[in-house]
Amino acid sequence: MNILRFFRRDQLHQDLEQEMKAHVDERVDELVRSGVALDEARRVAAREFGNRTGLQEEAREVWTIVWFDQLAQDIRYAIRALRRTPGFTIVVMLTLALGIGMNTAIFSVVNAVLLQPLPFKNPDDLAILWVDNKPEDIHEDVSSYPNFEDWRNENTVFDSIAAYSGAAVTLTGSGEPEQVRSIATTPGLFHTLGVEPAQGRAFLAEENQVGRDQVVVISDGLWKRKLGGVPNAVGQSLILNGKPYMIVGIMPKGFEYPERVDLWMPLAPTPAYESLMQSRGSYWLSVIGRLKSGVSVKVAQSEMSALAKRLEARYPNFNTNVGAYIEPMYDEVVGGMRPAMLVLLGAVGFVLLIACANVANLILARAAGRQRELAVRVALGARRMRLMRQIFTENLLVSVLAGIAGVALTFIAIRVMVLLAPTDIPRLTEVRVDATVLAFTTVLSVITGFIFGLAPTLTASRTAPGESMKTGGKGSSEGTGNRRLRSALVMAEIAVALLLLVGAGLLMRSFYLLQSVDSGFDPENVLAARFTIPPLKYPQGPQIAGFYESLLEHTRALPGVVSADMASTVLLSRLPNSAGVVVEDRVGQPPDRTPIPLDSITPGFFNTMRIALLRGRAFTEQDDRQSLPVVIVNEAFARRYWPGQDALGKRLTFGNPRSPNVQWSSVVGIVADVRRSGVDQEPRPETYFPLKQRPVRSMQLLVRTAGDPALLAGAVKNAVWSIDKDQPITTITTMKALMMERVAQRRFSMVLLGVFAAVALVLAMIGIYGVMSYSVTQRLSELGIRIALGAQGNDIIKVVLGEGAVLTAIGVVAGIAGSLLLTRFLATQLFGISPTDAVTFAAVAIAIGLVSLLASYIPARRASRVDPIRVLRHE
Amino acid sequence: MKQSSDRDLFPGALEMMILQTLRLAPLHGYALAQRIKQTSDELLHVEEGSLYPALQRMLKAKWVQAEWGTSATNRRVRIYKITPAGRKQLEREVSRFDRMLQGILKVMKPSMS
């Protein structure tokens, strides 16, 4: 078959050569036999045979697959041409690789976070069942256990539902005591999600009963970390909260639902949970469900709302105005990220546009420069189509190579992004370069190659050969159309670079404003260690207080410690302990259900955290169980509940005012507002109690240090363990680190956008430089004449700069117009600054203007130094 | 690369003559060249080498097939043999040639029609 013969081409060549040689040799022999001398014979034979090389080629050509051969030739030619101008090749490849690489990297992230389905079976069928808690104005609230049971038993729209809640689990017995992120769950959680354990099994229904519940399923990570990944881990025991639990299953790698959970245990009515599980008014369970096939979220919503209404009628004391809200799981996991991701995608798309514009410019410039060469070749008989194809192949080749380089760049970029990204960007672990992404890149590079291949080849092939050779220039016959196109491209580049810079600038200013908002306390040099002490070891208040006193004593004695105190609410956490408060003055009125945070603190807390005490006094060691119950409130609280009055001496309670044992606390002090949940939120009313009067098991130890707080982490840990070696420390970190984490997402967006803007600016500057430089080269003769006629260097510079300035000005104006239109999409990410902030716009416009002028100045100076004689001689 | 000699054969003539020669017996390249020269009484001078591209074309069209063998002088050569398709092609070419010849004669010597 012809195809086969094609691949045995070498063999074919050899055969032909051999055959022809044999032929000639035969003739030589014959001639020699008839008496001719050897040399003469050879000459005659060769002449009679003909042009062996030409004939060989002709014979070979019979077999070529024409288009393939031509393509191979085109590619070889393209490679040669590209190697001749390495500057051009490298710049184009780098530019495109950067554009394509960054685009692909961001697209991979967006793909994994937004586009890919969740890693569960049929994830579109999964939904979260929230309680719509209208009385407390919480639209997405967790549920109570009896409520969950009713939902489970009476719904007709879910295949299965399960409920879970975080559990405090301490793992001891192997290495440091460790707080393991765990949840207790009703049966069927794994079944609902559609994920099977990789080893062992999931829970059985009976394991949710007391006595059968000392079993756990662990994560792949925990198995590897704490058990060394040994093969027969299933069946082994772990000591959790002092009791042995048997491992019955190990989940597959990467499964950590709901959020970095390492351990799942059955929810059983043990003493710890029993009363909770019976209380209809206690909300603490997250509920998820798998919709029956064919049932939409809308249908499920209306059914569950109807069910909630029935429950309302049945339990008027608890369920009045309590509804149900069904949310697709995808929305909950991903929803918040969408705007940020889309902004990034848009930004990087723009960078690619600029890169493409730059490349287009370079290619056009090159094409213009080769007009003479092309004209000559056409005159020598090259077919136009073939020429076009060659140039086209050249550009396509560069694009493809750049695409490959871009993919390599993508791997690096993704690695870096995943490392630096804040941990709360969901699904970041799922980011990978997969088939979709590679297809995307390939298409992208081919398309760019196409576009750039096409435009210049069309213009190049259209020139009549005679013309370009006449004017004897390296393309000084360049049409104005070409020139205008390239100027337009540069102006577009500047506009887009401006847009990106404005976006990045807005984000940066916003970030800075965020940082400078006074948080109400001083987080510098503070170490925060969080732990929870178990009820078994410390059953009553006195034992708890004893532990804390020992701990504070030890800690305060450490070198480098300025002061140490404790508080129960974690500053900067999202969920402070809260409850409904009743103010004595308002007993008769309807209760205010807004949850108010209550904090249990040691007396020196305000001092340690540098929170200002505005009126009254702080707590002392004398405020204990035997003395008057006291409370300190913040400004916001005083403003809200005692507007215009003196809060000192007023009383409040978190208990039930009608009960005979109610404890009223008197306000003894007012402190400044603290932004607990992050500086981008309004301060809420808050209350503080002395730890001795309100002991709490879950506390944060706050240590103000003289030097770097991180250095004392080890010493603090040892202090804790010297008192109780089995006490796990949930987390220990510096307050600064906590604050950074809160803004991590913003910072991430900002940094990324900043990088893009910087790249865009560099590319745009290269673009301007290229265009101006080329323009100067084009006009060398004209400039030479001017100089010869007496123009000074400065005049020349002015002329060239003038050109550059015009380009820049138009680009800047276009950029500003575009930015005014587009920055509104950033609005959700901004804090304290409008998307059309004049200062930012002005600053960026000036910056770009200056840099552009600089980029034009360099070729301008070159122009002014032109030696007129040399230039004119070239003509 | 076209041949430009003043004893140009019309396209297809060479192939026709090769087929005719091979019809009688399979031959290798050199022998084929010699036979054509002899049979034409030296009236035709074909560049010997131009046989080979023609032979390749005919191999591609499957009018001949080739086999490696040894020549009378003990050289390794390729021996070409006409195929049934080649014979048919030969008939077609011959009749075409005839018609053409008749046409030309009529024009050149009208009295001989």
PDB file of C-alpha atoms in Angstrom, chain A residues 2 5 12 15-16 18-20 22-23 25-27 29-30 33 45 47-51 54-55 57-59 61-64, chain B residues 1 3 28-30 33-34 37 46-53 55-57 59-60 62 68 71-73 75-78 80:
ATOM      1  CA  ASN A   2       1.161   3.475  -0.613  1.00  0.00           C
ATOM      2  CA  ARG A   5       5.716   2.329   1.135  1.00  0.00           C
ATOM      3  CA  LEU A  12      13.140   2.984  -1.243  1.00  0.00           C
ATOM      4  CA  ASP A  15      16.889   0.504  -3.624  1.00  0.00           C
ATOM      5  CA  LEU A  16      16.700   3.124  -6.309  1.00  0.00           C
ATOM      6  CA  GLN A  18      21.400   0.584  -5.984  1.00  0.00           C
ATOM      7  CA  GLU A  19      19.345  -0.080  -9.065  1.00  0.00           C
ATOM      8  CA  MET A  20      20.621   2.902 -10.914  1.00  0.00           C
ATOM      9  CA  ALA A  22      23.832  -1.327 -11.166  1.00  0.00           C
ATOM     10  CA  HIS A  23      22.517  -0.033 -14.459  1.00  0.00           C
ATOM     11  CA  ASP A  25      27.929  -0.326 -13.944  1.00  0.00           C
ATOM     12  CA  GLU A  26      26.494  -2.725 -16.471  1.00  0.00           C
ATOM     13  CA  ARG A  27      26.918  -0.160 -19.203  1.00  0.00           C
ATOM     14  CA  ASP A  29      31.247  -3.162 -18.257  1.00  0.00           C
ATOM     15  CA  GLU A  30      29.737  -3.504 -21.684  1.00  0.00           C
ATOM     16  CA  ARG A  33      34.321  -5.251 -23.059  1.00  0.00           C
ATOM     17  CA  ALA A  45      27.784   5.678 -19.388  1.00  0.00           C
ATOM     18  CA  ARG A  47      26.144  10.820 -19.920  1.00  0.00           C
ATOM     19  CA  GLU A  48      23.877   8.278 -21.443  1.00  0.00           C
ATOM     20  CA  PHE A  49      22.179   7.639 -18.168  1.00  0.00           C
ATOM     21  CA  GLY A  50      21.314  11.192 -17.451  1.00  0.00           C
ATOM     22  CA  ASN A  51      21.141  13.302 -14.335  1.00  0.00           C
ATOM     23  CA  GLY A  54      17.491  14.512 -10.571  1.00  0.00           C
ATOM     24  CA  LEU A  55      16.182  11.198 -11.801  1.00  0.00           C
ATOM     25  CA  GLU A  57      14.440  12.592  -6.957  1.00  0.00           C
ATOM     26  CA  GLU A  58      11.899  12.267  -9.697  1.00  0.00           C
ATOM     27  CA  ALA A  59      11.563   8.592  -9.005  1.00  0.00           C
ATOM     28  CA  GLU A  61       8.603  11.893  -5.820  1.00  0.00           C
ATOM     29  CA  VAL A  62       6.335   9.321  -7.377  1.00  0.00           C
ATOM     30  CA  TRP A  63       5.774   7.990  -3.919  1.00  0.00           C
ATOM     31  CA  THR A  64       5.529  11.060  -1.775  1.00  0.00           C
TER      32      THR A  64
ATOM     33  CA  MET B   1      11.497  18.559 -12.988  1.00  0.00           C
ATOM     34  CA  GLN B   3      12.867  16.680 -19.096  1.00  0.00           C
ATOM     35  CA  HIS B  28      15.556  -5.758 -15.395  1.00  0.00           C
ATOM     36  CA  GLY B  29      16.245  -2.068 -15.865  1.00  0.00           C
ATOM     37  CA  TYR B  30      19.381  -2.233 -17.954  1.00  0.00           C
ATOM     38  CA  ALA B  33      16.810  -0.059 -21.828  1.00  0.00           C
ATOM     39  CA  GLN B  34      18.925  -2.067 -24.221  1.00  0.00           C
ATOM     40  CA  LYS B  37      17.127   0.810 -28.015  1.00  0.00           C
ATOM     41  CA  VAL B  46      15.815   7.864 -24.460  1.00  0.00           C
ATOM     42  CA  GLU B  47      17.855   8.969 -21.530  1.00  0.00           C
ATOM     43  CA  GLU B  48      18.401   5.594 -19.974  1.00  0.00           C
ATOM     44  CA  GLY B  49      17.893   6.848 -16.511  1.00  0.00           C
ATOM     45  CA  SER B  50      14.457   8.223 -17.285  1.00  0.00           C
ATOM     46  CA  LEU B  51      13.232   4.665 -17.329  1.00  0.00           C
ATOM     47  CA  TYR B  52      13.390   4.535 -13.592  1.00  0.00           C
ATOM     48  CA  PRO B  53      10.936   7.265 -12.669  1.00  0.00           C
ATOM     49  CA  LEU B  55       9.003   2.359 -13.777  1.00  0.00           C
ATOM     50  CA  GLN B  56       8.206   3.767 -10.311  1.00  0.00           C
ATOM     51  CA  ARG B  57       5.081   5.406 -11.672  1.00  0.00           C
ATOM     52  CA  LEU B  59       4.748   0.305 -10.000  1.00  0.00           C
ATOM     53  CA  LYS B  60       2.531   2.746  -8.167  1.00  0.00           C
ATOM     54  CA  LYS B  62       0.251  -1.500 -10.451  1.00  0.00           C
ATOM     55  CA  TRP B  68      14.767  -8.723  -6.723  1.00  0.00           C
ATOM     56  CA  SER B  71      21.278 -10.509 -13.602  1.00  0.00           C
ATOM     57  CA  ALA B  72      23.259 -12.457 -16.128  1.00  0.00           C
ATOM     58  CA  THR B  73      26.369 -10.673 -14.902  1.00  0.00           C
ATOM     59  CA  ARG B  75      24.503  -8.278 -10.172  1.00  0.00           C
ATOM     60  CA  ARG B  76      21.605  -7.777  -7.783  1.00  0.00           C
ATOM     61  CA  VAL B  77      18.860  -6.209  -9.874  1.00  0.00           C
ATOM     62  CA  ARG B  78      15.153  -5.636  -9.804  1.00  0.00           C
ATOM     63  CA  TYR B  80      10.010  -6.009 -13.697  1.00  0.00           C
TER      64      TYR B  80
END
